[in-house]
Coordinates of C-alpha atoms in Angstrom, one line a residue:
M86 CA 141.4 121.9 143.8
L87 CA 137.9 120.6 143.2
Q88 CA 137.2 123.7 141.1
V89 CA 140.3 123.1 139.0
K90 CA 139.3 119.4 138.4
K91 CA 135.8 120.5 137.3
S92 CA 137.4 123.1 135.0
I93 CA 139.7 120.6 133.4
K94 CA 136.9 118.1 133.0
T95 CA 134.7 120.8 131.3
S96 CA 137.6 121.7 129.0
V97 CA 138.2 118.1 127.9
K98 CA 134.5 117.6 127.3
G99 CA 134.4 120.8 125.2
L100 CA 137.4 119.7 123.2
L101 CA 135.9 116.2 122.5
L102 CA 132.6 117.9 121.5
S103 CA 134.4 120.2 119.2
Y104 CA 136.4 117.3 117.6
E105 CA 133.2 115.3 117.1
Q106 CA 131.5 118.3 115.5
F107 CA 134.4 118.8 113.2
T108 CA 134.7 115.2 112.1
N109 CA 131.0 114.7 111.8
S110 CA 130.0 118.2 110.7
R111 CA 127.9 116.9 107.8
F112 CA 125.8 114.8 110.2
Y113 CA 125.6 117.5 112.9
K114 CA 124.0 119.8 110.3
L115 CA 121.7 117.1 109.1
R116 CA 120.6 116.2 112.6
E117 CA 120.0 119.9 113.5
E118 CA 118.0 120.7 110.3
T119 CA 115.8 117.6 110.5
N120 CA 115.5 117.4 114.3
G121 CA 117.0 113.9 114.4
M122 CA 116.9 112.0 117.7
L123 CA 120.1 110.0 117.5
L124 CA 123.7 111.1 118.1
P125 CA 125.5 112.5 115.0
I126 CA 128.1 109.8 115.4
V127 CA 125.4 107.2 114.9
Y128 CA 124.2 108.7 111.7
R129 CA 127.9 108.8 110.6
K130 CA 128.3 105.1 111.4
M131 CA 125.1 104.2 109.5
Y132 CA 126.6 106.1 106.5
D133 CA 130.0 104.5 106.7
L134 CA 128.6 101.0 107.1
C135 CA 126.2 101.5 104.2
C136 CA 129.0 102.6 102.0
Q137 CA 130.6 99.2 102.5
L138 CA 127.5 97.1 101.6
P139 CA 126.8 95.3 98.3
D140 CA 124.6 97.1 95.8
L141 CA 121.4 95.7 97.1
D142 CA 118.2 97.4 98.4
I143 CA 117.9 98.4 102.1
I144 CA 114.8 98.7 104.2
E145 CA 114.5 101.1 107.1
V146 CA 111.4 100.8 109.4
G147 CA 110.7 104.0 111.2
G148 CA 112.0 107.0 109.1
A149 CA 110.5 109.6 111.5
T150 CA 111.7 113.0 110.1
G151 CA 114.2 111.3 107.8
T152 CA 117.5 111.9 109.4
G153 CA 118.7 108.3 109.3
S154 CA 117.1 107.9 105.9
V155 CA 119.1 110.7 104.5
S156 CA 122.3 109.3 106.0
L157 CA 121.7 105.9 104.4
A158 CA 120.6 107.4 101.1
W159 CA 123.7 109.7 101.0
A160 CA 125.8 106.5 101.1
L161 CA 123.9 105.0 98.1
K162 CA 124.3 108.3 96.2
D163 CA 128.0 108.9 97.1
Q164 CA 128.9 105.3 96.1
E165 CA 126.9 105.6 92.9
K166 CA 124.8 102.5 93.7
Q167 CA 121.8 101.6 91.7
S168 CA 120.0 100.1 94.7
K169 CA 117.4 102.0 96.7
L170 CA 116.5 102.6 100.3
I171 CA 112.9 101.6 101.2
V172 CA 111.7 103.8 104.0
V173 CA 108.7 102.6 106.0
E174 CA 107.1 105.5 107.9
K175 CA 103.6 105.6 109.4
C176 CA 103.6 109.5 109.6
E177 CA 101.5 109.7 112.8
G178 CA 101.7 109.1 116.5
G179 CA 104.5 109.3 119.0
T180 CA 106.8 112.3 118.6
R181 CA 105.2 113.0 115.2
V182 CA 102.3 114.7 117.0
D183 CA 104.6 117.6 117.6
V184 CA 104.6 118.1 113.8
G185 CA 100.9 117.5 113.2
G186 CA 98.9 114.7 111.6
Y187 CA 99.5 112.3 108.8
A188 CA 99.6 114.9 106.0
E189 CA 102.0 117.2 107.8
N190 CA 104.4 114.4 108.7
L191 CA 104.4 113.0 105.2
E192 CA 105.1 116.4 103.7
L193 CA 107.9 117.0 106.2
I194 CA 109.8 113.8 105.5
Q195 CA 109.4 114.2 101.8
S196 CA 110.7 117.8 102.0
H197 CA 113.8 116.6 103.9
F198 CA 114.5 114.0 101.2
S199 CA 114.3 116.7 98.6
K200 CA 116.3 119.2 100.5
F201 CA 119.2 116.9 101.0
G202 CA 119.1 115.6 97.5
V203 CA 118.1 111.9 98.0
S204 CA 114.6 111.6 96.7
E205 CA 115.9 109.5 93.8
Q206 CA 117.5 107.0 96.2
I207 CA 114.4 106.4 98.2
R208 CA 111.1 104.5 97.8
L209 CA 108.7 105.6 100.6
F210 CA 106.1 103.2 102.1
P211 CA 104.0 105.7 104.1
K212 CA 102.0 103.3 106.2
E213 CA 102.4 101.6 109.6
L214 CA 104.1 98.2 108.9
T215 CA 102.1 95.1 110.0
F216 CA 102.4 91.4 109.5
E217 CA 99.4 91.7 107.2
N218 CA 100.8 94.4 104.9
G219 CA 104.4 93.3 105.0
E220 CA 104.1 91.9 101.5
E221 CA 103.3 95.4 100.2
A222 CA 106.6 96.7 101.6
I223 CA 108.5 93.6 100.3
S224 CA 107.1 94.3 96.8
L225 CA 109.1 97.5 96.7
I226 CA 112.4 95.4 96.9
K227 CA 113.7 95.2 93.4
T228 CA 117.0 93.4 94.0
P229 CA 117.5 89.7 94.6
K230 CA 118.4 90.2 98.3
L231 CA 118.5 93.0 100.9
A232 CA 121.9 94.4 102.0
A233 CA 120.5 95.7 105.3
F234 CA 117.4 96.4 107.4
I235 CA 117.1 99.0 110.1
H236 CA 114.6 99.3 112.8
D237 CA 113.9 102.6 114.7
A238 CA 110.2 102.4 115.2
D239 CA 107.8 100.6 117.6
G240 CA 110.0 97.9 119.1
R241 CA 108.3 95.1 117.2
I242 CA 111.5 93.7 115.8
D243 CA 109.9 90.3 115.8
R244 CA 107.8 91.5 112.8
D245 CA 110.8 92.9 111.0
F246 CA 112.9 89.8 111.5
Y247 CA 110.0 87.7 110.4
L248 CA 109.5 89.7 107.2
F249 CA 113.0 90.8 106.2
W250 CA 115.6 88.5 107.8
P251 CA 115.0 85.7 105.2
L252 CA 115.6 88.3 102.4
L253 CA 118.8 89.6 103.9
C254 CA 122.1 88.5 102.3
E255 CA 124.5 86.5 104.5
G256 CA 126.6 88.9 106.6
G257 CA 124.0 91.6 105.8
L258 CA 123.8 94.6 108.1
I259 CA 121.1 95.0 110.8
I260 CA 120.7 98.1 112.9
I261 CA 118.3 98.3 115.9
D262 CA 117.6 101.5 117.9
D263 CA 116.1 101.7 121.4
Y264 CA 117.9 98.6 122.7
A265 CA 118.0 99.2 126.5
N266 CA 116.8 97.3 129.5
E267 CA 114.5 100.2 130.5
A268 CA 110.8 100.6 131.0
N269 CA 108.9 103.8 131.5
Y270 CA 105.4 102.4 131.8
Q271 CA 102.5 104.8 131.4
P272 CA 99.0 104.8 129.9
I273 CA 98.7 104.3 126.2
S274 CA 98.1 107.5 124.3
E275 CA 98.7 109.1 120.9
R276 CA 102.1 110.4 122.1
H277 CA 102.9 107.0 123.8
P278 CA 101.3 104.3 121.7
L279 CA 103.3 101.6 123.4
G280 CA 102.8 103.0 126.9
G281 CA 106.5 103.4 127.5
A282 CA 107.4 99.8 126.7
K283 CA 109.4 100.3 123.5
L284 CA 112.9 100.1 125.0
I285 CA 112.2 97.0 127.1
L286 CA 110.3 95.4 124.2
T287 CA 113.2 95.9 121.8
Y288 CA 115.7 94.7 124.5
R289 CA 114.0 91.4 125.3
L290 CA 113.0 90.5 121.8
L291 CA 116.5 91.1 120.4
N292 CA 118.0 89.1 123.3
Q293 CA 115.8 86.2 122.3
I294 CA 116.7 86.6 118.6
M295 CA 120.4 86.6 119.6
E296 CA 119.8 83.3 121.5
W297 CA 118.5 81.8 118.3
G298 CA 121.7 82.8 116.6
L299 CA 120.0 85.2 114.1
F300 CA 121.8 88.4 115.1
K301 CA 125.5 88.9 115.8
P302 CA 126.2 92.2 117.5
T303 CA 129.3 94.1 116.4
L304 CA 129.0 97.6 118.0
K305 CA 126.7 99.6 120.3
I306 CA 126.6 103.4 120.5
G307 CA 124.2 104.6 123.1
K308 CA 121.0 102.7 122.6
T309 CA 121.7 101.9 119.0
I310 CA 123.1 98.4 118.3
F311 CA 124.7 97.3 115.1
G312 CA 125.1 93.7 114.0
I313 CA 125.0 91.3 111.1
K314 CA 123.1 88.3 109.9
P315 CA 125.4 85.4 110.9
R316 CA 126.5 83.1 108.1
N317 CA 124.8 79.7 108.1
A318 CA 122.2 80.9 110.6
D319 CA 119.1 78.7 110.9
F320 CA 115.9 80.7 110.6
S321 CA 113.8 77.7 111.5
R322 CA 114.8 78.5 115.1
F323 CA 112.8 81.7 114.9
N324 CA 109.5 81.2 116.8
L325 CA 106.8 83.8 116.4
A326 CA 104.8 82.4 119.3
T327 CA 107.7 82.9 121.7
C328 CA 108.0 86.5 120.5
Q329 CA 104.3 87.1 121.0
N330 CA 104.6 85.7 124.5
I331 CA 107.4 88.2 125.3
V332 CA 105.1 91.0 124.0
A333 CA 102.2 89.8 126.1
E334 CA 104.4 89.5 129.2
I335 CA 105.6 93.1 128.9
E336 CA 102.0 94.3 128.4
S337 CA 101.0 92.4 131.5
E338 CA 103.9 94.0 133.4
R339 CA 102.8 97.4 132.2
R340 CA 99.2 96.9 133.3
E341 CA 100.3 95.6 136.7
Y342 CA 102.6 98.6 137.2
L343 CA 99.9 101.1 136.4
A344 CA 97.4 99.2 138.6
S345 CA 99.9 99.1 141.6
R346 CA 100.6 102.8 141.1
A347 CA 96.8 103.5 141.1
R348 CA 96.4 101.5 144.3
A349 CA 99.2 103.4 146.0
V350 CA 97.6 106.8 145.0
S351 CA 94.2 105.6 146.4
V352 CA 95.8 104.7 149.7
I353 CA 97.3 108.2 150.0

């Protein structure tokens, strides 16, 4: 009986997978050919929501290999919009080390834009986004407002909200990846520039931003959360010092965790 139940469960799972592959085949192919990290259904949702947005520019922080970028740019192209997608991509560190250095990663993302026919829909900002160079990224916005901003980068959503939220139209789309109450603390390295703190950093910062009434969640798929800029929200509630305290607290937790682990090893 147990074997039969397992067989039925496997069959149902297989049918669901086949259905998802059929309904999202365009995004399965895109994910496979660009080595995307998110579920195909997430890329499909990004596309669908982008199709419904007003004809205003969009900013995506953390393009990686360009899978999400292509999904968003496809929507602009298919809807014949004049607006552009501004992709902020640092082209080094993290999973990018598997590809190579800055030059190799820059070439890869640009080749994916070209391969999937969206180069004309994209303005690339190939630098790490900081509070200091944020105005450079903002200068690429050519519409009166932003229709959306997306974060799939380093967890520093406080920076992105500070820079882009005031430019977002009311009801504008916000997509944040890596929203999970999880920590995998480890030493900082080129592969792990945040020392395993990205998920917990995103989670706590976004929870604080929600408390301020600046983000209204509408859907969550896996670790990707979708939401909007609430109408009549008050940005004066945003407190950068509070966000910086959250960042510092997490870094303190990470250091203490590593120190306690080292002490445990030395006892052994």
